[in-house]
Every structure is written in structure tokens, then in C-alpha cells.
Amino acid sequence: MILISYDGSEGGKAAIRAAAEMFAGESATVLTIWRPVATTLLRSAGGRGPMTGTLYMEDTDRANRRRAERCAQEGAALAAELGLDAQPATAPQRKSVATAILARADELGVTAVVLGSRGRGALRSTLLGSVSRDVLLHANRTVAVVPAPAVAATRFGRHHRTPMEGARR
Amino acid sequence: MIVICYDGSEDAKAAIDQAAKLFPSMPATVLTVWEPFVEIVARTAVGFGMVPSVPDADEIDEASQKAAEQTASEGAERAAALGMNARGRCRSQTTTTARAILAEAETLGAQAIVMGSRGLTGVKSLLLGSVSHEVVQHADRAVVVVPSPAVIASRAREARAEMTA
């Protein structure tokens, strides 16, 4: 069993396509992480002001979770179309998205985690945080990182090929 | 077809073992990258000082290449023993190991690059460099990073420490 992290982005779709190629026929869980309001409040320090009420929070959380469920179902459908034995799943974000992904990977005991990379450069990834980098830094199992097509097109093959770099055998 | 990066280390052995589990039926190229002597001189800035006796670069390169070929074929043997259809290959680097790996993956049209991770973080990784990090950052195809058993053990300790803190 493998775990594919999916957020509906092009990078997420690339991760599903690559996973279907690499792990043809395997069972796969397509996981979408959603962020509870409480996490957002804590992160933005909005919690210091007056609260609008827990009812609103619950409603928002329910809506966010539903949206994540739809996203995971869409991902699982794509994965199934490509030949994986796929199931959708959602999980609330914990300390970080990476923590939530790795916690679910532990629960399921998967052999590998597959995720897309948005390919942020050195500076932006330091400022904004990058889920793939976080997962790689903390993973206790195999992680496959798949660049989104738009990212891949700007990378190594196109612009950085060095013809001098010759194979010597 | 997949490329498995192999330098003979324990981490790299773990990467081969995991690749054999994950991709048992995929043909594999076990790749060892070696650094030509001129690159080492340029990198370590030996060229700035007096070099007492100019070593024969060609002789050194020949030895480096032979050693790399030996390493690659050991890796291929390990993969084959685990049931993979594997062959060894070596390549010289002109800039960084990561770029040589990416160039080889492109030449071979590999579906994925499999490599071990030493799990260096923070200042250590800045000082020592992390090949897997550089490959992930620049790759135009899937990169499968396998943490070594030592990395897994130390991360488990970290996670436990965080839980009790």
C-alpha cells in the first residue's frame, strides 16, 4: 500500500500519474489534508481577539472537510482510472501538513509516500515552507517527490543540460 | 526503467534494497558518479598554492573511474541478487554529483531516480551538502528518497522526544 498526498493541484495530479506508473496495480490511499479553523486561528494569532463563536467554527470545519473529501474522491477516481486500487481519505492538518501526512502514513503502514512538488526555489521555500521538503526532512519511510509538469518543464532538461557532462562507459 | 544512485555506502545499499522491494519488475541502472581530478583541484582550491609534484591527473582519473566501475557493478550485483534486472554504470561529474545524476537519468529516459538520504539537516546539510536535496530541487522527473536505517532510527527518537516534551 502506498499513500498519495493530493490537494487537487497540478503537482498533485502529476503525483498520481507518476504513482500509477511506478506502482501499477498497487493499492493506494489518496489523502487530502484540510485545515481546521482552530489551527488557522492559532497560526495567524487571530485567537487573541474576540471569537465569533464555536458554532461558526464547526460549520467552517465541516465545509472544509467536505471539500477535502470531494478532492480526495476526485484524486482516487483519477488513480483508479490509471490502474491503481485507490481509496480516498482525509485528515485534519496537525502541526503542519507534513506531520499530518506522515502520521497517516504511520497508521496505514505504507511502503511509500508519493507527493507533488510545487518547486519553490531556495529563498521562497525558506520563507513560505514547502510540504515536500518538510516531509523529506521528517520521513521515516520512502518518499517519492514528483515535480508538476510546469515545474519539470523549467528544470534540468530544458535549461541546465551540460553537454560536457559525458558518460564514460 | 529506474536509476538507482549508488556510492557503496550503507545508505546507498538501503536504497537498492528498498528499490528491489518497491520496483521488483522494473529494469534498473545502478549509477556511480565519480569526480575527475581537475574538478577536485578546482573545488578544494589546491591550485592556489604550490603543488610540489604535479600528479598525473590521467592516472588518478583512470583509478577513480575503475573504482567507480567496481562500485557500480557491486551495486548491480546486489540488486540482481534481490531479483532485479540491473546493470552497473558510472559517470564523471563536471559540476555536482546531483547534476551528473540528473543528466544520466535524462540520457537513459529513466522514469524515476532512487537514492538514499543521509538525513542531514540544518547547518550540517549546508556545510556538507545534500545530494538528495539538490536532486529533488532540480529534477524533472520523480525522485524516490529512501532514508537509511540510521536516519529512521534517529527520527523515531526525535519524534518520541517531541511527544514527551
CSV table of C-alpha atoms in Angstrom, one decimal:
chain,number,residue,atom,x,y,z
A,1,MET,CA,0.0,0.0,0.0
A,2,ILE,CA,1.2,3.5,-0.9
A,3,LEU,CA,0.0,6.9,0.3
A,4,ILE,CA,-0.5,9.7,-2.3
A,5,SER,CA,-0.9,13.2,-1.0
A,6,TYR,CA,-3.4,15.1,-3.1
A,7,ASP,CA,-4.6,18.7,-3.0
A,8,GLY,CA,-6.2,19.0,-6.4
A,9,SER,CA,-3.2,20.9,-7.8
A,10,GLU,CA,-1.3,20.1,-11.0
A,11,GLY,CA,1.5,18.8,-8.8
A,12,GLY,CA,-1.0,16.5,-7.0
A,13,LYS,CA,-2.2,15.2,-10.3
A,14,ALA,CA,1.4,14.6,-11.5
A,15,ALA,CA,2.0,12.7,-8.3
A,16,ILE,CA,-1.0,10.4,-9.0
A,17,ARG,CA,0.1,9.8,-12.6
A,18,ALA,CA,3.7,9.0,-11.6
A,19,ALA,CA,2.5,6.8,-8.8
A,20,ALA,CA,0.3,4.9,-11.2
A,21,GLU,CA,3.3,4.3,-13.5
A,22,MET,CA,5.7,3.4,-10.7
A,23,PHE,CA,3.3,1.3,-8.6
A,24,ALA,CA,1.0,-0.1,-11.2
A,25,GLY,CA,-1.8,-2.3,-9.7
A,26,GLU,CA,-0.9,-1.5,-6.1
A,27,SER,CA,-3.4,-0.4,-3.5
A,28,ALA,CA,-3.2,3.3,-2.8
A,29,THR,CA,-4.8,5.8,-0.4
A,30,VAL,CA,-5.3,9.2,-1.9
A,31,LEU,CA,-5.1,11.6,1.1
A,32,THR,CA,-6.3,15.2,1.2
A,33,ILE,CA,-5.4,17.3,4.2
A,34,TRP,CA,-7.7,20.0,5.4
A,35,ARG,CA,-7.0,22.8,7.9
A,36,PRO,CA,-9.3,23.1,10.9
A,37,VAL,CA,-10.2,26.7,11.8
A,38,ALA,CA,-8.6,26.4,15.2
A,39,THR,CA,-5.2,25.7,13.5
A,40,THR,CA,-5.7,28.7,11.2
A,41,LEU,CA,-6.5,31.0,14.2
A,42,LEU,CA,-3.5,29.8,16.2
A,43,ARG,CA,-1.2,30.3,13.2
A,44,SER,CA,-2.5,33.7,12.4
A,45,ALA,CA,-2.8,34.7,16.1
A,46,GLY,CA,-6.4,35.7,15.4
A,47,GLY,CA,-7.3,33.8,18.6
A,48,ARG,CA,-6.3,36.9,20.6
A,49,GLY,CA,-9.3,38.9,19.5
A,50,PRO,CA,-12.9,38.2,20.3
A,51,MET,CA,-14.2,34.9,18.9
A,52,THR,CA,-17.2,34.8,16.7
A,53,GLY,CA,-18.4,31.6,18.3
A,54,THR,CA,-17.7,27.9,18.1
A,55,LEU,CA,-20.8,27.2,16.0
A,56,TYR,CA,-19.2,29.1,13.1
A,57,MET,CA,-16.0,27.2,13.6
A,58,GLU,CA,-17.8,23.9,13.4
A,59,ASP,CA,-19.7,24.9,10.3
A,60,THR,CA,-16.5,26.0,8.6
A,61,ASP,CA,-14.7,22.8,9.6
A,62,ARG,CA,-17.5,20.7,8.3
A,63,ALA,CA,-17.4,22.6,5.0
A,64,ASN,CA,-13.6,22.3,4.7
A,65,ARG,CA,-13.7,18.6,5.5
A,66,ARG,CA,-16.4,18.1,2.8
A,67,ARG,CA,-14.3,20.0,0.3
A,68,ALA,CA,-11.3,17.8,1.2
A,69,GLU,CA,-13.5,14.6,0.8
A,70,ARG,CA,-14.6,15.7,-2.6
A,71,CYS,CA,-11.0,16.4,-3.6
A,72,ALA,CA,-9.7,13.1,-2.3
A,73,GLN,CA,-12.6,11.3,-4.2
A,74,GLU,CA,-11.6,13.1,-7.4
A,75,GLY,CA,-8.0,12.0,-6.8
A,76,ALA,CA,-8.9,8.4,-6.1
A,77,ALA,CA,-11.1,8.4,-9.2
A,78,LEU,CA,-8.1,9.5,-11.3
A,79,ALA,CA,-5.8,7.0,-9.6
A,80,ALA,CA,-8.4,4.2,-10.3
A,81,GLU,CA,-8.7,5.2,-13.9
A,82,LEU,CA,-4.9,4.8,-14.2
A,83,GLY,CA,-5.0,1.3,-12.7
A,84,LEU,CA,-4.3,1.8,-9.0
A,85,ASP,CA,-6.6,0.2,-6.4
A,86,ALA,CA,-7.4,3.5,-4.9
A,87,GLN,CA,-9.3,4.7,-1.8
A,88,PRO,CA,-9.9,8.4,-0.8
A,89,ALA,CA,-9.1,9.6,2.7
A,90,THR,CA,-8.9,12.9,4.5
A,91,ALA,CA,-7.1,14.1,7.6
A,92,PRO,CA,-7.1,17.4,9.6
A,93,GLN,CA,-3.8,19.3,9.5
A,94,ARG,CA,-1.8,18.9,12.7
A,95,LYS,CA,1.3,20.9,13.5
A,96,SER,CA,2.0,21.0,9.8
A,97,VAL,CA,0.6,19.4,6.6
A,98,ALA,CA,3.7,17.2,6.6
A,99,THR,CA,3.1,16.0,10.1
A,100,ALA,CA,-0.5,15.0,9.1
A,101,ILE,CA,0.7,13.1,6.0
A,102,LEU,CA,3.4,11.3,7.9
A,103,ALA,CA,1.0,10.4,10.8
A,104,ARG,CA,-1.4,8.8,8.4
A,105,ALA,CA,1.4,7.0,6.6
A,106,ASP,CA,2.4,5.5,10.0
A,107,GLU,CA,-1.2,4.5,10.8
A,108,LEU,CA,-1.5,2.8,7.4
A,109,GLY,CA,2.0,1.3,7.5
A,110,VAL,CA,2.5,2.3,3.8
A,111,THR,CA,5.7,1.3,1.9
A,112,ALA,CA,6.0,4.8,0.3
A,113,VAL,CA,4.6,8.3,0.4
A,114,VAL,CA,4.1,10.0,-3.0
A,115,LEU,CA,3.7,13.7,-3.3
A,116,GLY,CA,3.9,16.5,-5.8
A,117,SER,CA,6.3,19.3,-5.5
A,118,ARG,CA,5.5,22.9,-6.3
A,119,GLY,CA,9.1,23.5,-6.9
A,120,ARG,CA,9.7,26.6,-5.0
A,121,GLY,CA,13.2,27.9,-5.2
A,122,ALA,CA,15.7,28.2,-2.3
A,123,LEU,CA,14.6,31.5,-1.0
A,124,ARG,CA,10.8,31.2,-1.4
A,125,SER,CA,10.8,27.7,0.1
A,126,THR,CA,12.6,29.0,3.2
A,127,LEU,CA,10.1,31.8,3.5
A,128,LEU,CA,6.9,30.0,2.7
A,129,GLY,CA,7.7,26.5,3.8
A,130,SER,CA,7.3,23.6,1.4
A,131,VAL,CA,5.4,20.5,2.2
A,132,SER,CA,7.6,18.2,0.2
A,133,ARG,CA,10.7,19.5,1.9
A,134,ASP,CA,9.1,19.1,5.3
A,135,VAL,CA,8.0,15.5,4.5
A,136,LEU,CA,11.5,14.6,3.3
A,137,LEU,CA,13.1,16.1,6.4
A,138,HIS,CA,10.9,14.1,8.8
A,139,ALA,CA,10.0,10.9,6.9
A,140,ASN,CA,10.8,7.6,8.4
A,141,ARG,CA,9.9,5.8,5.2
A,142,THR,CA,10.4,6.1,1.5
A,143,VAL,CA,9.2,9.3,-0.1
A,144,ALA,CA,8.7,9.9,-3.9
A,145,VAL,CA,8.6,13.6,-4.9
A,146,VAL,CA,7.1,14.3,-8.3
A,147,PRO,CA,7.5,17.7,-9.9
A,148,ALA,CA,4.4,19.3,-11.5
A,149,PRO,CA,4.6,19.4,-15.3
A,150,ALA,CA,5.1,23.2,-15.4
A,151,VAL,CA,7.9,22.8,-12.9
A,152,ALA,CA,9.5,19.9,-14.7
A,153,ALA,CA,9.5,21.9,-18.0
A,154,THR,CA,11.6,24.7,-16.5
A,155,ARG,CA,14.1,22.3,-14.8
A,156,PHE,CA,17.2,20.4,-15.6
A,157,GLY,CA,16.4,19.0,-19.0
A,158,ARG,CA,15.5,22.3,-20.6
A,159,HIS,CA,17.9,24.8,-19.2
A,160,HIS,CA,20.7,23.2,-17.3
A,161,ARG,CA,21.9,20.5,-19.6
A,162,THR,CA,25.7,20.5,-19.8
A,163,PRO,CA,26.8,18.8,-23.0
A,164,MET,CA,30.3,18.3,-21.5
A,165,GLU,CA,28.9,16.0,-18.8
A,166,GLY,CA,29.7,12.8,-20.6
A,167,ALA,CA,29.1,9.2,-19.8
A,168,ARG,CA,32.4,7.4,-19.9
A,169,ARG,CA,31.2,3.9,-20.2
B,1,MET,CA,13.5,1.9,-16.1
B,2,ILE,CA,14.8,3.4,-12.9
B,3,VAL,CA,18.2,4.8,-11.9
B,4,ILE,CA,19.5,3.9,-8.5
B,5,CYS,CA,22.3,6.1,-7.2
B,6,TYR,CA,25.0,4.1,-5.5
B,7,ASP,CA,28.2,5.1,-3.9
B,8,GLY,CA,28.8,2.0,-1.9
B,9,SER,CA,27.7,3.5,1.4
B,10,GLU,CA,25.2,1.8,3.8
B,11,ASP,CA,22.6,4.4,2.9
B,12,ALA,CA,23.0,3.6,-0.8
B,13,LYS,CA,22.7,-0.2,0.0
B,14,ALA,CA,19.4,0.6,1.8
B,15,ALA,CA,18.3,2.4,-1.3
B,16,ILE,CA,19.0,-0.6,-3.5
B,17,ASP,CA,17.2,-3.0,-1.1
B,18,GLN,CA,14.1,-0.7,-1.0
B,19,ALA,CA,14.1,-0.3,-4.8
B,20,ALA,CA,14.1,-4.1,-5.1
B,21,LYS,CA,11.1,-4.2,-2.9
B,22,LEU,CA,9.2,-1.3,-4.5
B,23,PHE,CA,10.0,-1.9,-8.1
B,24,PRO,CA,10.8,-5.7,-8.4
B,25,SER,CA,9.9,-5.9,-12.1
B,26,MET,CA,11.5,-2.7,-13.3
B,27,PRO,CA,14.8,-2.7,-15.1
B,28,ALA,CA,17.4,-0.7,-13.1
B,29,THR,CA,20.6,1.1,-13.8
B,30,VAL,CA,22.9,1.3,-10.7
B,31,LEU,CA,24.8,4.5,-11.2
B,32,THR,CA,28.0,5.5,-9.5
B,33,VAL,CA,29.3,9.1,-10.1
B,34,TRP,CA,33.0,9.9,-9.8
B,35,GLU,CA,34.8,13.2,-9.7
B,36,PRO,CA,37.7,13.9,-12.2
B,37,PHE,CA,40.9,15.1,-10.6
B,38,VAL,CA,40.8,18.6,-12.2
B,39,GLU,CA,37.4,19.1,-10.5
B,40,ILE,CA,38.7,18.1,-7.1
B,41,VAL,CA,41.6,20.5,-7.5
B,42,ALA,CA,39.3,23.3,-8.6
B,43,ARG,CA,36.9,22.6,-5.8
B,44,THR,CA,39.5,22.4,-3.0
B,45,ALA,CA,41.5,25.4,-4.3
B,46,VAL,CA,44.7,23.4,-4.2
B,47,GLY,CA,45.6,25.2,-7.3
B,48,PHE,CA,46.3,28.4,-5.4
B,49,GLY,CA,49.3,27.1,-3.6
B,50,MET,CA,52.5,25.4,-4.7
B,51,VAL,CA,52.0,21.9,-5.8
B,52,PRO,CA,55.3,20.2,-5.0
B,53,SER,CA,55.0,17.5,-7.6
B,54,VAL,CA,52.3,17.7,-10.2
B,55,PRO,CA,50.4,14.4,-10.0
B,56,ASP,CA,49.4,12.6,-13.2
B,57,ALA,CA,45.7,13.6,-13.5
B,58,ASP,CA,45.0,11.0,-16.1
B,59,GLU,CA,46.4,8.2,-13.9
B,60,ILE,CA,44.2,9.4,-11.0
B,61,ASP,CA,41.2,9.6,-13.2
B,62,GLU,CA,41.7,6.2,-14.5
B,63,ALA,CA,41.9,4.8,-11.0
B,64,SER,CA,38.8,6.8,-9.9
B,65,GLN,CA,36.9,5.5,-12.9
B,66,LYS,CA,38.0,1.9,-12.2
B,67,ALA,CA,36.9,2.3,-8.6
B,68,ALA,CA,33.5,3.7,-9.7
B,69,GLU,CA,33.0,0.9,-12.2
B,70,GLN,CA,33.8,-1.6,-9.4
B,71,THR,CA,31.3,0.1,-7.1
B,72,ALA,CA,28.6,0.3,-9.8
B,73,SER,CA,29.0,-3.4,-10.6
B,74,GLU,CA,28.8,-4.3,-6.9
B,75,GLY,CA,25.6,-2.4,-6.6
B,76,ALA,CA,24.2,-4.1,-9.7
B,77,GLU,CA,25.1,-7.4,-8.2
B,78,ARG,CA,23.3,-6.6,-5.0
B,79,ALA,CA,20.2,-5.5,-7.0
B,80,ALA,CA,20.4,-8.7,-9.1
B,81,ALA,CA,20.7,-10.9,-6.0
B,82,LEU,CA,17.4,-9.3,-4.9
B,83,GLY,CA,15.7,-10.2,-8.2
B,84,MET,CA,16.2,-7.0,-10.2
B,85,ASN,CA,17.2,-6.8,-13.8
B,86,ALA,CA,20.1,-4.5,-13.1
B,87,ARG,CA,23.2,-3.2,-14.7
B,88,GLY,CA,26.0,-1.0,-13.4
B,89,ARG,CA,27.1,2.2,-14.9
B,90,CYS,CA,29.4,5.1,-13.9
B,91,ARG,CA,29.6,8.7,-15.0
B,92,SER,CA,32.0,11.5,-14.3
B,93,GLN,CA,30.7,14.7,-12.9
B,94,THR,CA,31.7,18.1,-14.2
B,95,THR,CA,29.8,20.3,-11.8
B,96,THR,CA,28.0,18.5,-9.0
B,97,THR,CA,27.1,14.9,-8.3
B,98,ALA,CA,23.4,15.8,-8.4
B,99,ARG,CA,23.7,17.3,-11.9
B,100,ALA,CA,25.5,14.2,-13.1
B,101,ILE,CA,22.7,12.0,-11.8
B,102,LEU,CA,20.1,14.2,-13.5
B,103,ALA,CA,22.0,14.2,-16.8
B,104,GLU,CA,22.3,10.4,-16.6
B,105,ALA,CA,18.6,10.0,-15.8
B,106,GLU,CA,17.8,12.1,-18.9
B,107,THR,CA,20.2,10.2,-21.1
B,108,LEU,CA,18.5,6.9,-20.1
B,109,GLY,CA,15.0,8.3,-20.1
B,110,ALA,CA,14.5,7.0,-16.6
B,111,GLN,CA,11.1,7.0,-15.0
B,112,ALA,CA,12.4,7.7,-11.6
B,113,ILE,CA,15.6,8.3,-9.7
B,114,VAL,CA,16.0,6.3,-6.5
B,115,MET,CA,18.5,7.4,-3.9
B,116,GLY,CA,19.4,7.1,-0.2
B,117,SER,CA,19.3,10.0,2.2
B,118,ARG,CA,21.8,10.7,5.0
B,119,GLY,CA,19.2,12.9,6.6
B,120,LEU,CA,21.5,15.8,7.3
B,121,THR,CA,19.6,18.9,8.4
B,122,GLY,CA,20.3,22.5,9.3
B,123,VAL,CA,23.9,23.7,9.3
B,124,LYS,CA,25.3,20.3,8.7
B,125,SER,CA,23.5,19.9,5.4
B,126,LEU,CA,24.6,23.4,4.4
B,127,LEU,CA,28.2,22.6,5.1
B,128,LEU,CA,28.3,19.1,3.8
B,129,GLY,CA,25.7,19.5,1.0
B,130,SER,CA,23.0,17.0,0.4
B,131,VAL,CA,22.9,15.3,-2.9
B,132,SER,CA,19.3,14.1,-2.5
B,133,HIS,CA,18.1,17.6,-1.7
B,134,GLU,CA,19.8,19.0,-4.8
B,135,VAL,CA,18.4,16.3,-7.0
B,136,VAL,CA,14.8,16.8,-5.6
B,137,GLN,CA,15.1,20.5,-6.2
B,138,HIS,CA,16.2,20.3,-9.8
B,139,ALA,CA,14.7,17.0,-11.0
B,140,ASP,CA,12.3,17.0,-14.0
B,141,ARG,CA,11.0,13.5,-13.0
B,142,ALA,CA,10.1,11.5,-9.9
B,143,VAL,CA,12.7,11.2,-7.2
B,144,VAL,CA,12.3,8.4,-4.7
B,145,VAL,CA,14.2,9.2,-1.5
B,146,VAL,CA,15.0,6.3,0.9
B,147,PRO,CA,16.0,7.2,4.4
B,148,SER,CA,18.8,5.0,5.7
B,149,PRO,CA,18.1,2.7,8.7
B,150,ALA,CA,20.2,5.1,10.8
B,151,VAL,CA,18.1,8.1,9.7
B,152,ILE,CA,14.9,6.3,10.5
B,153,ALA,CA,16.1,5.4,14.0
B,154,SER,CA,17.2,8.9,14.8
B,155,ARG,CA,13.9,10.4,13.5
B,156,ALA,CA,12.0,7.9,15.7
B,157,ARG,CA,14.0,9.2,18.7
B,158,GLU,CA,13.2,12.8,17.7
B,159,ALA,CA,9.5,12.0,17.4
B,160,ARG,CA,9.5,10.3,20.8
B,161,ALA,CA,11.3,13.2,22.4
B,162,GLU,CA,8.8,15.6,20.9
B,163,MET,CA,5.9,13.6,22.3
B,164,THR,CA,7.3,13.6,25.8
B,165,ALA,CA,8.3,17.2,25.7
